[in-house]
XYZ file of C-alpha atoms in Angstrom:
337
model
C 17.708 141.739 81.447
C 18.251 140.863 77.693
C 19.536 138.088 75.925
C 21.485 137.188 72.896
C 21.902 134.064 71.163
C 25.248 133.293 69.720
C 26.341 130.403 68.049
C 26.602 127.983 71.071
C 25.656 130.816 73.834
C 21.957 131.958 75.673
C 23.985 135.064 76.847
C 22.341 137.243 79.385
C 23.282 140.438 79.503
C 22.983 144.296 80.712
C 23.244 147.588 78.951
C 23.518 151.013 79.700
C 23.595 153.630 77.438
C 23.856 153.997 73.704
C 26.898 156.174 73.146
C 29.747 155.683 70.153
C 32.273 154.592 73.067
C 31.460 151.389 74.139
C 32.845 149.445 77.024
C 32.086 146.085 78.185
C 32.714 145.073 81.690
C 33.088 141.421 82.748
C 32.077 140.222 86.164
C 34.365 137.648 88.624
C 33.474 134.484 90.150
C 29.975 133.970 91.995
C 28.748 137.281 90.635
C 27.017 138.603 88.193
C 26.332 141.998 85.909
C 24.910 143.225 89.056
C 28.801 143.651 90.236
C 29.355 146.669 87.574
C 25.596 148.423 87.551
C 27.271 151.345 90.187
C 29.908 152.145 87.747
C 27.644 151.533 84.693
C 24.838 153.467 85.607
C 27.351 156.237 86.588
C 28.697 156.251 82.439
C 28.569 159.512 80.610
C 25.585 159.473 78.098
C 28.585 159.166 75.153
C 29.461 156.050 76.547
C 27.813 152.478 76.043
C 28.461 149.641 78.425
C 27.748 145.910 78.061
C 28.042 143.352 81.305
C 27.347 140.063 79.722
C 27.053 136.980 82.640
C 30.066 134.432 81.982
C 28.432 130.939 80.810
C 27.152 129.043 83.803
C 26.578 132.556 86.068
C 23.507 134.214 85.576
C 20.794 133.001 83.433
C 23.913 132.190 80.669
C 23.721 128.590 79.153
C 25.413 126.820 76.637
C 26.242 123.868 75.128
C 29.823 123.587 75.767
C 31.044 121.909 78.909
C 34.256 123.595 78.825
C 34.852 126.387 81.030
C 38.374 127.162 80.230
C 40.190 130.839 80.084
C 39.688 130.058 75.914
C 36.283 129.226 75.722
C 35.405 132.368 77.619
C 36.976 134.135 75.381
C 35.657 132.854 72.471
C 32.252 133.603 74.480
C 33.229 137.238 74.348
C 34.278 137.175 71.028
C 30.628 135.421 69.477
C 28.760 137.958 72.163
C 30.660 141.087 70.967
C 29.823 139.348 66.934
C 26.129 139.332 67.702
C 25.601 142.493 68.828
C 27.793 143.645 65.899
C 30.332 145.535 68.618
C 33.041 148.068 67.087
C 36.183 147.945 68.497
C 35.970 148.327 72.411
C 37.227 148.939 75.931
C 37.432 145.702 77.547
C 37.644 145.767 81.721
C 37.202 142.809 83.659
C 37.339 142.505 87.304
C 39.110 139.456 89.493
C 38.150 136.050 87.145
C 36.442 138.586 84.761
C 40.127 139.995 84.424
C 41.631 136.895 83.402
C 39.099 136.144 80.772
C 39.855 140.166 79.803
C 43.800 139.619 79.186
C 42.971 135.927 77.415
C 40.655 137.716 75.113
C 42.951 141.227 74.872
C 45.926 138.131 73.079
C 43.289 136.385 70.858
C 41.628 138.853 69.389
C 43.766 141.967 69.863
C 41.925 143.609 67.036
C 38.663 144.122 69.095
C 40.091 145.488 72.424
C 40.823 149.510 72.361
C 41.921 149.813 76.113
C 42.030 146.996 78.940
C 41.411 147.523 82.206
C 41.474 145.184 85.604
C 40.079 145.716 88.632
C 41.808 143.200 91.050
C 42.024 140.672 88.857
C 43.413 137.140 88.948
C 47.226 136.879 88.077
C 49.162 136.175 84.332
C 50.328 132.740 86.315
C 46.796 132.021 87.505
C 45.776 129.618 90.471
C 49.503 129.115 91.185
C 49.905 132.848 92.381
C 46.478 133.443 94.315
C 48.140 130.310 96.365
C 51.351 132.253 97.466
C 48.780 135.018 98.981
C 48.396 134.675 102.944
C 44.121 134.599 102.281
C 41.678 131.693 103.491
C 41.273 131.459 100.112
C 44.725 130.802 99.321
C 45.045 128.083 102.120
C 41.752 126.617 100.895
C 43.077 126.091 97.079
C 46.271 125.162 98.597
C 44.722 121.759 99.193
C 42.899 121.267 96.104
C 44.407 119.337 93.229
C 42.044 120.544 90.058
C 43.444 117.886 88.170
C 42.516 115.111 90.013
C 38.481 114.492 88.479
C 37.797 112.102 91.413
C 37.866 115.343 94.347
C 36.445 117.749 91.568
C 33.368 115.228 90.979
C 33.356 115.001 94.941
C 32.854 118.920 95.033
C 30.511 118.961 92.586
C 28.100 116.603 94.202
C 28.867 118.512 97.423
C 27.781 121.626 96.230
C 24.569 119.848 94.691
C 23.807 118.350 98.164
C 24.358 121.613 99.438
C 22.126 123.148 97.533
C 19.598 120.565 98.394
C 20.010 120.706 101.951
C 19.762 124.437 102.488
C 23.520 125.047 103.789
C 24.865 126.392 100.134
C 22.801 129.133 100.713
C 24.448 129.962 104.443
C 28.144 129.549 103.165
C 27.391 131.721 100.175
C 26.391 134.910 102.748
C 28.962 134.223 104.708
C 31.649 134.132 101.967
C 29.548 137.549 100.385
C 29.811 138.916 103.428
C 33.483 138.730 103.955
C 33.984 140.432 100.646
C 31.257 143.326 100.451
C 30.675 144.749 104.069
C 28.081 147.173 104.493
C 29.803 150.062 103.606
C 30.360 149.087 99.985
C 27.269 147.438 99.059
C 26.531 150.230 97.354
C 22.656 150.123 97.820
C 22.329 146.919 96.581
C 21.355 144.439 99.034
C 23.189 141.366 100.584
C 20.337 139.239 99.322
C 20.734 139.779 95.883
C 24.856 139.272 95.862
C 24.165 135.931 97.307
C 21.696 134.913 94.736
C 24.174 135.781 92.379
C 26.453 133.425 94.274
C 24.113 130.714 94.096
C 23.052 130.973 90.451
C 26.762 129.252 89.392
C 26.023 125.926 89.002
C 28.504 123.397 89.900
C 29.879 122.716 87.063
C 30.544 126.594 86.802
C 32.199 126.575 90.211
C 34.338 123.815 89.433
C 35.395 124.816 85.743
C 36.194 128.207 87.032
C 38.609 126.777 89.702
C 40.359 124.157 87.348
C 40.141 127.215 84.020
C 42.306 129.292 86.685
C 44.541 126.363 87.729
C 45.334 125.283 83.880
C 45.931 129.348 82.563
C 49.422 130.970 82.641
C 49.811 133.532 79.871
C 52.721 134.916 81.496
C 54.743 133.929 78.541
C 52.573 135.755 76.165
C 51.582 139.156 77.861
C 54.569 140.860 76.127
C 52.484 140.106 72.951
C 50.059 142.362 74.554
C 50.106 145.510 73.343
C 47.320 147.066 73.922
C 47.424 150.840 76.300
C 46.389 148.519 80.180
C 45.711 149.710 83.218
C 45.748 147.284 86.183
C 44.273 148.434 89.638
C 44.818 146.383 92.795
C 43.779 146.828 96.748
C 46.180 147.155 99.255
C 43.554 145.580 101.263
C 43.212 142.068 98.978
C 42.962 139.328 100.726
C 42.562 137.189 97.529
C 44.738 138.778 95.266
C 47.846 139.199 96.378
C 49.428 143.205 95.561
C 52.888 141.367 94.620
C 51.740 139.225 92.001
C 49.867 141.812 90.221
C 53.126 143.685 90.845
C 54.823 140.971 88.619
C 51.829 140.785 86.044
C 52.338 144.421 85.005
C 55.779 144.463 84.566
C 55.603 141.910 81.507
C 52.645 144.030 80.367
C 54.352 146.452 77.392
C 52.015 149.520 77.748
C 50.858 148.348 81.496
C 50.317 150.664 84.264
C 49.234 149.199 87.711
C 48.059 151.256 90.159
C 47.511 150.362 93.995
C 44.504 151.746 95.847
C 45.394 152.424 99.809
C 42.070 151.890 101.275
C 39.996 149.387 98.933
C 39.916 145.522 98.979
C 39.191 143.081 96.681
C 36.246 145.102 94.573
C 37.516 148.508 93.965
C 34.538 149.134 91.614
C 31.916 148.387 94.817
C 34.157 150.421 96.900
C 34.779 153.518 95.458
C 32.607 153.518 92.375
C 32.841 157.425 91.264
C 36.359 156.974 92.043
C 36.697 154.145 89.774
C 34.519 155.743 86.963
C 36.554 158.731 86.863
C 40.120 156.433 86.410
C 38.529 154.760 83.296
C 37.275 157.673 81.819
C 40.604 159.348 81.915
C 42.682 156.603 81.232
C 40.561 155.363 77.956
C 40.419 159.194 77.001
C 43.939 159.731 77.820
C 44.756 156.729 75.221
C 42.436 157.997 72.755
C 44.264 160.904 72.782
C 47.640 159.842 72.114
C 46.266 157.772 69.407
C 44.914 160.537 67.437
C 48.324 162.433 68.158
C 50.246 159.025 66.658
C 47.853 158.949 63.668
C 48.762 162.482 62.998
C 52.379 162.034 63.834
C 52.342 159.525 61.375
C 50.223 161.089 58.513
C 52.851 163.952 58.022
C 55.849 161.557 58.065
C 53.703 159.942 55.234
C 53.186 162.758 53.332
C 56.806 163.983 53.465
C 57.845 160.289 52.627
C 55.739 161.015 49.127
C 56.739 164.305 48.499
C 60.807 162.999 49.047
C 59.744 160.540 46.250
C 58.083 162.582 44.082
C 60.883 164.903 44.357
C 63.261 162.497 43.146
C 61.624 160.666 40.586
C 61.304 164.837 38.859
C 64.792 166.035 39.763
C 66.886 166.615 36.487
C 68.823 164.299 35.772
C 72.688 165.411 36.139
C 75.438 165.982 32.633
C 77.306 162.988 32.011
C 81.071 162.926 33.148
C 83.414 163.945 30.874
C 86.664 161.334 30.956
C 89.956 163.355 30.346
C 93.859 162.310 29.705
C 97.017 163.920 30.975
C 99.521 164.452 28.630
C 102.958 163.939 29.322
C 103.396 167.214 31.297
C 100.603 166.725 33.047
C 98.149 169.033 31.074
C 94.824 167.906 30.071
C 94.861 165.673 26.987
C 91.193 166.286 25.101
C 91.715 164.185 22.550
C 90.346 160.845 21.923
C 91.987 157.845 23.424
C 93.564 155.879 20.525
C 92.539 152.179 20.269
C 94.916 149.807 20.454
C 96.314 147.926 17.457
């Protein structure tokens, strides 16, 4: 795959296509542009997609230690710079969502449509807890703020690693979330080393980045045409609190799919390519209706202007007197002594 340099970024990165309309997908926790290539490879020829890997997935490195919902967003921002992007649809999927809707209120100038696939809640950590999931139970006991457990975790996932067992919890965990009938042809082996190429920091900044990020108080800032899509079969992202997401969303749409789980873009990836397309073109079109709307009322605002800075201008009023009997007194009113 390619790489970009930014200005504090070794950004890895996939593309597909070389289309005016360009799209760029973001990935979720332990995976990797791998997650989108069924729906990307499945693009009409107009269309050009981008899957960049998150810092600390993939081959991505950078400087920066932080991992928090800003920094990937200003990740985004210097990748989409680099490569000298146009304005774009944005979709992100689970984590990859979040970092979607925290880019979508930064830089709402670069994001044409925005659409999540299953992705993690406006209140962050604090709603994936309220779901019923393993998951939920699991972060249920975690305190991300306290550094002494997160630097335990860390070294546990390093020893891990070391000892051979990381690689035995990651299949098990990949497993759980892609069975074999939505793998899509891609094999278990290579989801799992996507899995295990998040280093530990990654892991960890991704859980306490989800922990620290609430934007619920700022989505109705975000204005730009979304479409959210959740599984009724989720077992890490609970339906309701997408449910509540949307609602604060001003031009959001969510829309809940009967049969698919946590990776609706795995699951039913035609399905899911055929959405986007008519929901970006769908937008596109009311634009250009908007722009046009608003080009005539422009045009008649000039011509009501132009009109009255030419009209004539109107006789001046002649001031008349009644005499005593009430009939019109033309002459001159005499000035007083």
């Amino acid at each position: 795959m390619p790489f970009v340099e930014t200005r504090g970024l070794h950004v890895e990165y996939e593309e597909h296509g070389d289309g005016p309309d360009v799209f760029v997908f973001l990935h979720g926790n332990y995976a990797s542009p791998r997650w989108w290539r069924p729906v990307t490879e499945r693009m009409p020829p107009r269309c050009r997609a981008l899957v960049p890997a998150l810092r600390g997935s993939g081959r991505t490195r950078g400087r920066s230690t932080s991992f928090s919902m800003a920094q990937l967003a200003a990740d985004l921002h210097e990748f989409a710079e680099a490569l000298r992007l146009p304005p774009f649809h944005l979709v992100g999927h689970s984590l990859g969502g979040a970092v979607a809707m925290q880019f979508a209120l930064d830089y709402a100038d670069r994001v044409r449509t925005l659409v999540l696939a299953a992705p993690a809640p406006a209140a962050g950590l604090s709603a994936l807890r309220r779901g019923d999931s393993r998951l939920a139970r699991a972060v249920s006991l975690i305190d991300p703020d306290h550094e002494p457990s997160m630097a335990m975790l860390r070294g546990g996932i390093r020893a891990a690693r070391l000892l051979g067992t990381h690689q035995a919890m990651m299949r098990q965990t990949i497993e759980e979330m892609l069975p074999p009938s939505i793998r899509c042809g891609i094999e278990l082996h290579d989801f799992v080393q996507d899995a295990l190429s998040i280093t530990p920091e990654a892991s960890v900044g991704y859980l306490q980045s989800l922990h620290r990020w609430n934007v619920e108080d700022r989505l109705r800032q975000l204005h730009a045409p979304t479409l959210v899509i959740a599984g009724a079969r989720d077992r890490i992202v609970p339906v309701f609190a997408l449910e509540e997401t949307a609602r604060l969303l001003p031009r959001g749409q969510l829309e809940v799919w009967p049969d698919t789980g946590h990776i609706p873009q795995l699951a039913a990836p035609e399905a899911f390519v055929e959405r986007l397309l008519a929901f970006t073109a769908a937008q596109h079109a009311r634009a250009r209706i908007l722009a046009w709307v608003r080009g005539i009322l422009l045009v008649v605002a000039a011509f009501l202007r132009s009109w009255k800075l030419s009209a004539p201008a109107l006789p001046a009023a002649t001031t008349k007197q009644l005499g005593p009997q009430g009939a019109h007194d033309d002459r001159p009113a005499r000035r007083s002594e």
